[in-house]
Tab-separated table of C-alpha atoms and ligand atoms in Angstrom:
chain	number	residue	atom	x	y	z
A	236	UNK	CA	1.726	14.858	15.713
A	237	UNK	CA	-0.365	11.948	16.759
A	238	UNK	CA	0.340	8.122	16.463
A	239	UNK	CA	-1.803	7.176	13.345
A	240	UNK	CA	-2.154	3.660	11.229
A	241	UNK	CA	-2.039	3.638	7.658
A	242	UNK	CA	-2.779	0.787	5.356
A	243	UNK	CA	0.275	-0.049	3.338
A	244	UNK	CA	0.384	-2.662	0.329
A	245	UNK	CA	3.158	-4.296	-1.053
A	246	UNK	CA	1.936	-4.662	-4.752
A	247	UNK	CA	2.374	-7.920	-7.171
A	248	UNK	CA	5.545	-6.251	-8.556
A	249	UNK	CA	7.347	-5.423	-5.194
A	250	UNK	CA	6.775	-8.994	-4.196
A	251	UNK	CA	8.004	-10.508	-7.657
A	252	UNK	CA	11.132	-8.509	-7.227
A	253	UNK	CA	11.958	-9.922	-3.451
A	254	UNK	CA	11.787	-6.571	-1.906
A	255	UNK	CA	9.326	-7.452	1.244
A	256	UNK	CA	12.098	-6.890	3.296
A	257	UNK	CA	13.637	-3.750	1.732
A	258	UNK	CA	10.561	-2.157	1.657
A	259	UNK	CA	10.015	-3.180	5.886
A	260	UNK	CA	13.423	-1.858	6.507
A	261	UNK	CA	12.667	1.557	5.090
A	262	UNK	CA	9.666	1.411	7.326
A	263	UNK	CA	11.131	0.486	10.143
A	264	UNK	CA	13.985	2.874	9.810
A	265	UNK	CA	11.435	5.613	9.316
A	266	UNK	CA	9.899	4.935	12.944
A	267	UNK	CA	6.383	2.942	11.250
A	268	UNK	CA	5.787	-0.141	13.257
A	269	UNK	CA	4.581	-3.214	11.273
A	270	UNK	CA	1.406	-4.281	13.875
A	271	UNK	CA	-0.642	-6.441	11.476
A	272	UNK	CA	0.821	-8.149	8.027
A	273	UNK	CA	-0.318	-10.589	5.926
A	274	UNK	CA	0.584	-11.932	2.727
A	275	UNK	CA	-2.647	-12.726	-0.375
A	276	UNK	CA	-3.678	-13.008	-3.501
A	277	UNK	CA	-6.469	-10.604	-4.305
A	278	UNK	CA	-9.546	-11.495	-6.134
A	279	UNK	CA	-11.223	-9.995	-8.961
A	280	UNK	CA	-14.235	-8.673	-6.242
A	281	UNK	CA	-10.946	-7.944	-3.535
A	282	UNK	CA	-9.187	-5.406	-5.957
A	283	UNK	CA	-12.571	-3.596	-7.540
A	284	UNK	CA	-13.391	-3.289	-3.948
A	285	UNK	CA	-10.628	-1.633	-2.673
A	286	UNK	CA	-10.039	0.270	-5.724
A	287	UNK	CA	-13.889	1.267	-5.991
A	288	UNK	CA	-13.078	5.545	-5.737
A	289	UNK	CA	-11.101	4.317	-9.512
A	290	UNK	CA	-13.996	2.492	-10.968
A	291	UNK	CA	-15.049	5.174	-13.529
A	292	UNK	CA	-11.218	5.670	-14.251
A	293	UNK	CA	-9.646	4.674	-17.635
A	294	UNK	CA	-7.333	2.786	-15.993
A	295	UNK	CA	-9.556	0.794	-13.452
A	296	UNK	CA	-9.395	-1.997	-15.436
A	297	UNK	CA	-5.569	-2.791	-15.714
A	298	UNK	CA	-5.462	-1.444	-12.281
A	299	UNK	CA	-7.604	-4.410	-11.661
A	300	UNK	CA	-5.676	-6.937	-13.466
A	301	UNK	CA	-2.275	-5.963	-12.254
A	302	UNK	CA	-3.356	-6.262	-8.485
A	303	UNK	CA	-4.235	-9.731	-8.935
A	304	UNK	CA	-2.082	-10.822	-11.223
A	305	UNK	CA	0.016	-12.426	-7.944
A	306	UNK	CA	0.459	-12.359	-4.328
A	307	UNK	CA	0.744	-8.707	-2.594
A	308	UNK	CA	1.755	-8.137	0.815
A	309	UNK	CA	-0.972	-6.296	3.234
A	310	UNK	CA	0.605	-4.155	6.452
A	311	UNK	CA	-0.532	-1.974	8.878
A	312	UNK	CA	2.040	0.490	9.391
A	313	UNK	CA	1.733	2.334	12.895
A	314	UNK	CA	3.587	5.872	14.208
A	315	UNK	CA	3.829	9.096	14.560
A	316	UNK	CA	2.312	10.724	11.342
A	317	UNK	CA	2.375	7.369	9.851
A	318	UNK	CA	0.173	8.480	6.704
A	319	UNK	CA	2.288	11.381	5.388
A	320	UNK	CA	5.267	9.384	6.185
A	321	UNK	CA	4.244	6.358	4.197
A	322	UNK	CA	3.397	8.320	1.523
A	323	UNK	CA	6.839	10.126	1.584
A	324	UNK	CA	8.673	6.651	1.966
A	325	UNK	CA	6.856	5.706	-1.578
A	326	UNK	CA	7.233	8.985	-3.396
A	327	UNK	CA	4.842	10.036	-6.456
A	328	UNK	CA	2.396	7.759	-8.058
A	329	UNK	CA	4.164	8.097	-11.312
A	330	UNK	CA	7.822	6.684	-10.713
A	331	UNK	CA	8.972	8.990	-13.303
A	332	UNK	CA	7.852	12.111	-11.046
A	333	UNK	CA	9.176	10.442	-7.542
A	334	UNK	CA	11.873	11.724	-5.657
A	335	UNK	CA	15.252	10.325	-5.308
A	336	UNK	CA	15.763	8.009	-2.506
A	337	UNK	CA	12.044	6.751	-2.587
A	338	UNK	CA	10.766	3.726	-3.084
A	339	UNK	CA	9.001	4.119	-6.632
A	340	UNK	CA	12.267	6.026	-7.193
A	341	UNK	CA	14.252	3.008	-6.555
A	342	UNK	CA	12.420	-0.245	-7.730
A	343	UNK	CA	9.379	0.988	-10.060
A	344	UNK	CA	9.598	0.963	-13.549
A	345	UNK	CA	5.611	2.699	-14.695
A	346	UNK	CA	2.573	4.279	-13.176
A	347	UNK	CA	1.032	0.924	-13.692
A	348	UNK	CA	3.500	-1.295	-11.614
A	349	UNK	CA	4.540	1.140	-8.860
A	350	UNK	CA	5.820	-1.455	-6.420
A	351	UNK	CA	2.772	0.227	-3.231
A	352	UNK	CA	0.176	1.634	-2.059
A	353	UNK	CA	-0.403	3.440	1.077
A	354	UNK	CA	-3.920	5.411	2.456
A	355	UNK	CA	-3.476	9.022	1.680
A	356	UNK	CA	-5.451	10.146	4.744
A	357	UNK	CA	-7.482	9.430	7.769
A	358	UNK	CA	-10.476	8.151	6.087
A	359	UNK	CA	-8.929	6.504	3.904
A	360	UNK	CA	-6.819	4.585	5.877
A	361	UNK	CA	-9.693	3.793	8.202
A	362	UNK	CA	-11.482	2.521	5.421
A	363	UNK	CA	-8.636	0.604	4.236
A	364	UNK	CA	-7.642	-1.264	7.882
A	365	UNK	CA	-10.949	-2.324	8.040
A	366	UNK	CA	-11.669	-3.876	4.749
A	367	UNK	CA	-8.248	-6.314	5.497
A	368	UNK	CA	-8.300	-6.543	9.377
A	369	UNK	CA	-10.428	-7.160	11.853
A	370	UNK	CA	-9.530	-5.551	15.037
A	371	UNK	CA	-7.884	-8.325	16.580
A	372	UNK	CA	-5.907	-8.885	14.207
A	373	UNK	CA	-4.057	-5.699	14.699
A	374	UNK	CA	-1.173	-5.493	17.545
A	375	UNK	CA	-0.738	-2.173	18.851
A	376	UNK	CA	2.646	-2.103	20.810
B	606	LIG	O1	-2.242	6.599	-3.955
B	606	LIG	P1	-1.460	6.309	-5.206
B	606	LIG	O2	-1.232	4.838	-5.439
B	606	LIG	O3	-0.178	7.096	-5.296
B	606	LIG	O4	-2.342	6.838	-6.424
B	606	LIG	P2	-3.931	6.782	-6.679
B	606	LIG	O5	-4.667	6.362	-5.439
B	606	LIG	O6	-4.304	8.074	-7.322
B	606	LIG	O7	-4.089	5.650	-7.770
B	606	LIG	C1	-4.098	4.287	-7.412
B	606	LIG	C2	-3.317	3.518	-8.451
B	606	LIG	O8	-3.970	3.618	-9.709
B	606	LIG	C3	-1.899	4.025	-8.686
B	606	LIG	O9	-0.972	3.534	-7.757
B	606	LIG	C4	-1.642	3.550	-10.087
B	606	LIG	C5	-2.997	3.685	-10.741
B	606	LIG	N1	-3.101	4.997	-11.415
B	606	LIG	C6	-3.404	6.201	-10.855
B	606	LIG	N2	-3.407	7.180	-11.773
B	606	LIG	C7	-3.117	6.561	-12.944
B	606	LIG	C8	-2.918	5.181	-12.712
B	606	LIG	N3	-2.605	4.296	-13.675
B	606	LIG	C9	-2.489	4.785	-14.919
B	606	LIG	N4	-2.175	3.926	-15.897
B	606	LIG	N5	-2.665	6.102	-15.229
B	606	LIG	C10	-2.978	7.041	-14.277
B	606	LIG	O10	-3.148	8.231	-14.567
């Protein structure tokens, strides 16, 4: 498999809970290499933007409100497979459905508040990257 990059957030409730650091140890365990991070509170325009493929959801609107209702934690995660594996390191987007042993398993209480985010494929996480980093602000090693 190829080394990919993945866009990985660390939502308002992960941060509330003091779980930066879990969460990065799970990464890092997992072989995903943190090469850009950086820590922000989203605006109104920031989280319709990067939740645009949502807008014409029900939910868009809590969605919305819960992403900037504090300070999230932005990462580019870097590896081998690094976008399936992200997305098995978080588990289902409804905790209730994740697997054992995964993150939303472990620390997220509803579909609503479910602790991250993470691209679910290439485009995607090109997309992503780019709308938080600029190139240089990424550090390959
Ligand atoms: O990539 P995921 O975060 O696992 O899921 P997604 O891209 O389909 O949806 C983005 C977020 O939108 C998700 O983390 C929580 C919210 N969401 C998705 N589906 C539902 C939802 N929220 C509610 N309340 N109900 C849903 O069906």
């Amino acid at each position: 498999m190829a080394v990919q990059r993945t866009l990985s957030i660390i939502k308002p409730d992960g941060v509330e809970k003091n779980i930066i650091g879990e969460v990065y140890s799970r990464f890092e365990k997992a072989g995903l290499k943190i090469v850009a991070a950086r820590m922000m509170h989203l605006s109104q325009t920031q989280a319709e933007g990067f939740y645009a493929v949502h807008k014409e959801r029900p939910f868009f609107g809590a969605l919305v409100e819960f992403m900037t209702s504090g300070p999230v934690m932005v990462q580019v995660l870097e590896g081998e497979d690094a976008i399936a594996r992200n997305r098995d390191l978080m588990g289902a987007t409804n905790p209730a459905e994740a697997e054992a042993g995964t993150i939303r398993a472990d620390f997220a209480q509803t579909i609503d508040a479910n602790v991250v985010h993470g691209s679910d494929g290439e485009d995607t996480a090109r997309t992503e990257i780019d709308f938080f980093f600029k190139p240089e602000e990424i550090h390959s090693r």
